[in-house]
mmCIF file of C-alpha atoms in Angstrom:
data_model
loop_
_atom_site.group_PDB
_atom_site.id
_atom_site.type_symbol
_atom_site.label_atom_id
_atom_site.label_comp_id
_atom_site.label_asym_id
_atom_site.label_seq_id
_atom_site.Cartn_x
_atom_site.Cartn_y
_atom_site.Cartn_z
ATOM 1 C CA SER A 930 -23.816 -2.147 9.324
ATOM 2 C CA ILE A 931 -21.509 -2.298 12.337
ATOM 3 C CA ILE A 932 -20.490 1.312 11.669
ATOM 4 C CA LYS A 933 -24.064 2.546 12.179
ATOM 5 C CA LYS A 934 -24.757 0.128 15.046
ATOM 6 C CA LEU A 935 -21.756 1.255 17.082
ATOM 7 C CA LYS A 936 -22.080 4.909 15.949
ATOM 8 C CA ILE A 937 -18.486 4.971 14.735
ATOM 9 C CA ASN A 938 -17.402 8.452 13.632
ATOM 10 C CA CYS A 939 -13.623 8.072 13.230
ATOM 11 C CA ILE A 940 -11.917 5.508 11.016
ATOM 12 C CA SER A 941 -8.404 4.681 9.831
ATOM 13 C CA ALA A 942 -8.248 2.268 6.911
ATOM 14 C CA VAL A 943 -6.385 1.248 3.781
ATOM 15 C CA PRO A 944 -7.908 2.279 0.407
ATOM 16 C CA LYS A 945 -9.159 -1.251 -0.267
ATOM 17 C CA MET A 946 -11.237 -1.183 2.946
ATOM 18 C CA ILE A 947 -12.594 2.280 2.089
ATOM 19 C CA THR A 948 -13.613 0.975 -1.349
ATOM 20 C CA ASP A 949 -15.347 -2.042 0.249
ATOM 21 C CA ILE A 950 -17.365 0.235 2.558
ATOM 22 C CA MET A 951 -18.351 2.430 -0.390
ATOM 23 C CA GLN A 952 -19.532 -0.644 -2.332
ATOM 24 C CA GLN A 953 -21.426 -2.266 0.549
ATOM 25 C CA SER A 954 -23.191 0.758 2.007
ATOM 26 C CA ASN A 955 -24.528 4.202 1.205
ATOM 27 C CA ASN A 956 -21.530 6.493 0.668
ATOM 28 C CA SER A 957 -23.186 9.116 2.857
ATOM 29 C CA ILE A 958 -22.041 7.084 5.859
ATOM 30 C CA PHE A 959 -18.685 8.872 5.582
ATOM 31 C CA GLU A 960 -20.248 12.321 5.710
ATOM 32 C CA SER A 961 -21.139 11.936 9.397
ATOM 33 C CA PHE A 962 -17.567 10.992 10.345
ATOM 34 C CA LYS A 963 -15.396 13.453 12.259
ATOM 35 C CA ILE A 964 -12.366 12.208 10.337
ATOM 36 C CA VAL A 965 -11.378 9.499 7.865
ATOM 37 C CA ILE A 966 -7.660 8.616 7.763
ATOM 38 C CA ILE A 967 -6.517 6.674 4.703
ATOM 39 C CA GLY A 968 -3.076 5.082 4.536
ATOM 40 C CA GLY A 969 -1.178 1.977 3.503
ATOM 41 C CA ASP A 970 -1.376 2.672 -0.228
ATOM 42 C CA GLY A 971 -2.286 5.409 -2.703
ATOM 43 C CA ILE A 972 -5.938 6.321 -3.298
ATOM 44 C CA ASN A 973 -7.553 6.443 -6.728
ATOM 45 C CA GLU A 974 -9.320 9.414 -8.299
ATOM 46 C CA LYS A 975 -12.814 8.019 -7.597
ATOM 47 C CA VAL A 976 -12.200 7.967 -3.827
ATOM 48 C CA PHE A 977 -10.562 11.411 -3.932
ATOM 49 C CA ASP A 978 -13.465 12.938 -5.885
ATOM 50 C CA TYR A 979 -16.099 11.483 -3.554
ATOM 51 C CA PHE A 980 -14.476 12.874 -0.403
ATOM 52 C CA LYS A 981 -13.682 16.194 -2.104
ATOM 53 C CA ASN A 982 -17.154 16.737 -3.576
ATOM 54 C CA ASN A 983 -18.893 15.811 -0.311
ATOM 55 C CA ASP A 984 -16.516 17.813 1.907
ATOM 56 C CA VAL A 985 -15.613 14.772 4.034
ATOM 57 C CA ASN A 986 -12.818 15.485 6.531
ATOM 58 C CA ALA A 987 -10.403 12.930 5.041
ATOM 59 C CA TYR A 988 -6.652 12.813 5.610
ATOM 60 C CA ILE A 989 -4.293 10.879 3.338
ATOM 61 C CA SER A 990 -1.460 9.477 5.446
ATOM 62 C CA TYR A 991 1.915 8.132 4.320
ATOM 63 C CA GLY A 992 4.363 6.193 6.466
ATOM 64 C CA MET A 993 5.608 2.753 7.463
ATOM 65 C CA THR A 994 5.526 0.646 10.610
ATOM 66 C CA GLU A 995 9.243 1.405 10.984
ATOM 67 C CA THR A 996 8.405 5.122 11.279
ATOM 68 C CA SER A 997 5.397 4.822 13.608
ATOM 69 C CA SER A 998 3.272 4.982 10.446
ATOM 70 C CA GLY A 999 2.196 8.534 9.560
ATOM 71 C CA VAL A 1000 5.081 10.889 8.739
ATOM 72 C CA CYS A 1001 3.608 12.747 5.751
ATOM 73 C CA GLY A 1002 0.190 13.519 4.298
ATOM 74 C CA TYR A 1003 -2.541 15.997 3.415
ATOM 75 C CA PHE A 1004 -6.217 16.816 3.932
ATOM 76 C CA ILE A 1005 -8.234 16.286 0.751
ATOM 77 C CA ARG A 1006 -10.141 19.503 1.538
ATOM 78 C CA ASP A 1007 -6.904 21.462 1.058
ATOM 79 C CA ILE A 1008 -6.127 20.061 -2.407
ATOM 80 C CA LYS A 1009 -7.777 21.442 -5.549
ATOM 81 C CA ASN A 1010 -7.412 18.451 -7.871
ATOM 82 C CA PHE A 1011 -6.396 14.798 -7.746
ATOM 83 C CA ASN A 1012 -2.702 14.363 -8.503
ATOM 84 C CA HIS A 1013 -1.591 10.780 -9.020
ATOM 85 C CA GLY A 1014 1.234 9.821 -6.661
ATOM 86 C CA PHE A 1015 0.949 12.903 -4.435
ATOM 87 C CA LEU A 1016 1.826 11.979 -0.829
ATOM 88 C CA GLY A 1017 1.595 15.412 0.763
ATOM 89 C CA PHE A 1018 3.776 17.333 3.190
ATOM 90 C CA ALA A 1019 6.115 16.105 5.929
ATOM 91 C CA HIS A 1020 4.773 16.242 9.478
ATOM 92 C CA LYS A 1021 6.350 18.601 12.012
ATOM 93 C CA ASN A 1022 9.913 17.615 12.998
ATOM 94 C CA THR A 1023 10.045 15.117 10.117
ATOM 95 C CA ARG A 1024 12.357 15.516 7.127
ATOM 96 C CA MET A 1025 11.629 13.771 3.836
ATOM 97 C CA THR A 1026 14.458 13.558 1.289
ATOM 98 C CA ILE A 1027 15.327 11.530 -1.804
ATOM 99 C CA ASN A 1028 18.413 9.331 -1.457
ATOM 100 C CA GLY A 1029 19.464 7.409 -4.558
ATOM 101 C CA GLY A 1030 15.913 7.742 -5.880
ATOM 102 C CA HIS A 1031 14.458 6.268 -2.665
ATOM 103 C CA ILE A 1032 12.345 8.172 -0.133
ATOM 104 C CA GLU A 1033 14.312 8.645 3.081
ATOM 105 C CA ILE A 1034 12.623 9.597 6.349
ATOM 106 C CA GLN A 1035 14.405 11.410 9.180
ATOM 107 C CA SER A 1036 12.428 11.711 12.392
ATOM 108 C CA LYS A 1037 12.407 10.888 16.103
ATOM 109 C CA THR A 1038 9.554 8.506 15.283
ATOM 110 C CA VAL A 1039 11.903 6.256 13.271
ATOM 111 C CA MET A 1040 12.573 2.968 15.080
ATOM 112 C CA LYS A 1041 15.986 2.548 16.726
ATOM 113 C CA GLY A 1042 16.729 -0.516 14.592
ATOM 114 C CA TYR A 1043 15.751 -4.044 13.661
ATOM 115 C CA ILE A 1044 16.386 -6.829 16.190
ATOM 116 C CA ASN A 1045 20.029 -8.003 16.008
ATOM 117 C CA ASN A 1046 20.697 -5.589 13.163
ATOM 118 C CA LYS A 1047 22.323 -2.217 12.556
ATOM 119 C CA LYS A 1048 20.902 0.929 14.144
ATOM 120 C CA CYS A 1049 18.811 3.383 12.141
ATOM 121 C CA ASN A 1050 20.111 6.538 13.862
ATOM 122 C CA GLY A 1051 16.861 8.369 13.193
ATOM 123 C CA LYS A 1052 16.899 7.651 9.449
ATOM 124 C CA PHE A 1053 14.909 5.114 7.449
ATOM 125 C CA LEU A 1054 15.561 4.487 3.758
ATOM 126 C CA THR A 1055 12.334 3.101 2.302
ATOM 127 C CA GLU A 1056 11.737 0.751 -0.634
ATOM 128 C CA ASP A 1057 9.627 3.512 -2.233
ATOM 129 C CA LEU A 1058 10.934 5.561 -5.149
ATOM 130 C CA GLY A 1059 9.858 9.199 -5.197
ATOM 131 C CA VAL A 1060 10.565 12.843 -6.060
ATOM 132 C CA MET A 1061 10.353 16.110 -4.119
ATOM 133 C CA LYS A 1062 8.777 19.196 -5.737
ATOM 134 C CA SER A 1063 8.659 22.408 -3.679
ATOM 135 C CA ASN A 1064 8.495 20.503 -0.359
ATOM 136 C CA GLN A 1065 5.788 18.253 -1.759
ATOM 137 C CA LEU A 1066 6.456 14.511 -1.870
ATOM 138 C CA PHE A 1067 5.408 12.397 -4.857
ATOM 139 C CA TYR A 1068 5.468 8.613 -5.100
ATOM 140 C CA LYS A 1069 6.818 7.030 -8.303
ATOM 141 C CA SER A 1070 6.902 3.287 -7.614
ATOM 142 C CA ARG A 1071 8.141 0.595 -5.283
ATOM 143 C CA SER A 1072 11.526 -0.992 -5.822
ATOM 144 C CA LEU A 1073 11.175 -3.705 -8.443
ATOM 145 C CA ASP A 1074 10.958 -6.490 -5.833
ATOM 146 C CA PHE A 1075 8.325 -4.831 -3.598
ATOM 147 C CA ILE A 1076 4.679 -3.813 -4.048
ATOM 148 C CA VAL A 1077 1.763 -2.932 -1.774
ATOM 149 C CA SER A 1078 -1.451 -4.935 -2.153
ATOM 150 C CA GLY A 1079 -4.420 -4.185 0.095
ATOM 151 C CA GLY A 1080 -2.092 -2.368 2.489
ATOM 152 C CA GLU A 1081 0.294 -5.326 2.790
ATOM 153 C CA ASN A 1082 3.948 -5.196 1.702
ATOM 154 C CA ILE A 1083 4.612 -7.958 -0.833
ATOM 155 C CA ASN A 1084 8.130 -9.197 -1.643
ATOM 156 C CA LEU A 1085 8.023 -10.330 -5.284
ATOM 157 C CA LYS A 1086 11.543 -11.769 -5.125
ATOM 158 C CA LEU A 1087 10.479 -14.090 -2.297
ATOM 159 C CA ILE A 1088 7.455 -15.253 -4.329
ATOM 160 C CA LYS A 1089 9.705 -15.914 -7.343
ATOM 161 C CA ASN A 1090 12.078 -17.987 -5.219
ATOM 162 C CA VAL A 1091 9.240 -20.078 -3.769
ATOM 163 C CA ILE A 1092 7.555 -20.791 -7.127
ATOM 164 C CA GLY A 1093 10.957 -21.543 -8.654
ATOM 165 C CA GLY A 1094 11.402 -24.263 -6.037
ATOM 166 C CA PHE A 1095 8.184 -26.045 -7.042
ATOM 167 C CA GLU A 1096 9.799 -27.954 -9.898
ATOM 168 C CA LYS A 1097 13.177 -27.772 -11.576
ATOM 169 C CA GLY A 1098 13.121 -25.871 -14.877
ATOM 170 C CA ILE A 1099 9.649 -24.357 -14.433
ATOM 171 C CA ASP A 1100 9.266 -21.419 -16.850
ATOM 172 C CA PHE A 1101 7.268 -18.588 -15.241
ATOM 173 C CA GLU A 1102 7.066 -14.856 -14.604
ATOM 174 C CA VAL A 1103 5.710 -12.931 -11.609
ATOM 175 C CA LYS A 1104 4.179 -9.529 -12.415
ATOM 176 C CA ALA A 1105 2.569 -6.766 -10.380
ATOM 177 C CA VAL A 1106 -0.535 -5.342 -12.078
ATOM 178 C CA ALA A 1107 -2.175 -2.060 -10.993
ATOM 179 C CA ASP A 1108 -5.667 -2.509 -9.545
ATOM 180 C CA ASN A 1109 -8.092 0.192 -8.332
ATOM 181 C CA LYS A 1110 -9.336 -1.909 -5.422
ATOM 182 C CA TRP A 1111 -6.136 -3.540 -4.138
ATOM 183 C CA GLY A 1112 -3.514 -1.054 -5.323
ATOM 184 C CA HIS A 1113 -1.694 -3.913 -7.054
ATOM 185 C CA ILE A 1114 -2.389 -7.600 -7.615
ATOM 186 C CA ILE A 1115 0.090 -10.375 -8.335
ATOM 187 C CA LEU A 1116 -0.137 -12.184 -11.653
ATOM 188 C CA VAL A 1117 1.858 -15.373 -12.313
ATOM 189 C CA LEU A 1118 2.374 -16.407 -15.950
ATOM 190 C CA ILE A 1119 3.392 -20.046 -16.484
ATOM 191 C CA ASN A 1120 4.588 -21.395 -19.835
ATOM 192 C CA LYS A 1121 3.284 -24.964 -19.507
ATOM 193 C CA SER A 1122 -0.359 -25.985 -19.321
ATOM 194 C CA GLU A 1123 0.353 -29.341 -17.651
ATOM 195 C CA PHE A 1124 1.264 -27.758 -14.310
ATOM 196 C CA ASN A 1125 -1.442 -28.149 -11.664
ATOM 197 C CA ILE A 1126 -2.182 -24.644 -10.369
ATOM 198 C CA ASP A 1127 -3.764 -25.929 -7.136
ATOM 199 C CA GLN A 1128 -0.568 -27.860 -6.378
ATOM 200 C CA ILE A 1129 1.543 -24.757 -6.991
ATOM 201 C CA LYS A 1130 -0.709 -22.743 -4.653
ATOM 202 C CA GLN A 1131 -0.375 -25.435 -1.961
ATOM 203 C CA HIS A 1132 3.386 -25.305 -2.411
ATOM 204 C CA CYS A 1133 3.295 -21.506 -1.966
ATOM 205 C CA ARG A 1134 1.240 -21.825 1.244
ATOM 206 C CA LYS A 1135 4.007 -23.936 2.792
ATOM 207 C CA TYR A 1136 6.511 -21.099 2.501
ATOM 208 C CA LEU A 1137 4.516 -17.866 2.237
ATOM 209 C CA PRO A 1138 1.990 -16.038 4.423
ATOM 210 C CA GLU A 1139 -1.501 -16.307 2.935
ATOM 211 C CA TYR A 1140 -1.596 -12.680 1.747
ATOM 212 C CA MET A 1141 1.498 -13.325 -0.399
ATOM 213 C CA VAL A 1142 0.109 -16.403 -2.152
ATOM 214 C CA PRO A 1143 -0.760 -15.318 -5.745
ATOM 215 C CA LYS A 1144 -4.455 -15.651 -6.579
ATOM 216 C CA HIS A 1145 -4.095 -15.107 -10.325
ATOM 217 C CA PHE A 1146 -2.293 -17.710 -12.482
#
């Protein structure tokens, strides 16, 4: 593999990419790494157990592009057992709080603001819902209109609007389904068999980036 050929010993990847490497190569490839940084979405228990049992120096990172990515996390070596939704501890000079159920980040790494939009003033209110327990941050879910799939942020409301514009009166539902490999996948349920799925996908590609086009109808 390219990892062995180039003698790579540090990697930062989303859980889906880590899972792909584990499936396509001998897992021991990770044991020679100096560090493995995993971010973009939550890991599953299988990945946690492998790194824990083999004492791989793996760090679980949480953060968004708007916050220069990592603002919270933990080393798997320091955690006794897998805890679903656990995001870790805030980095130095970063404050994590819950505002209206949403995770809010306060840090100098927060962007100054969006182009032609209001300033952030060092605070970023995320689309993630969470809870704080003894300075430990736990993830509950995304806001109803947002999910993460393969490390990409997916706006379900945008997908609904695009599919709804395919044909007047189309009866459908867009659902996010948990998946060990991707984090979540998008499932579209349509109530009429006469619709041509390929035509609906082509319609979606006109208005959506490829990673947002549902694969499962």
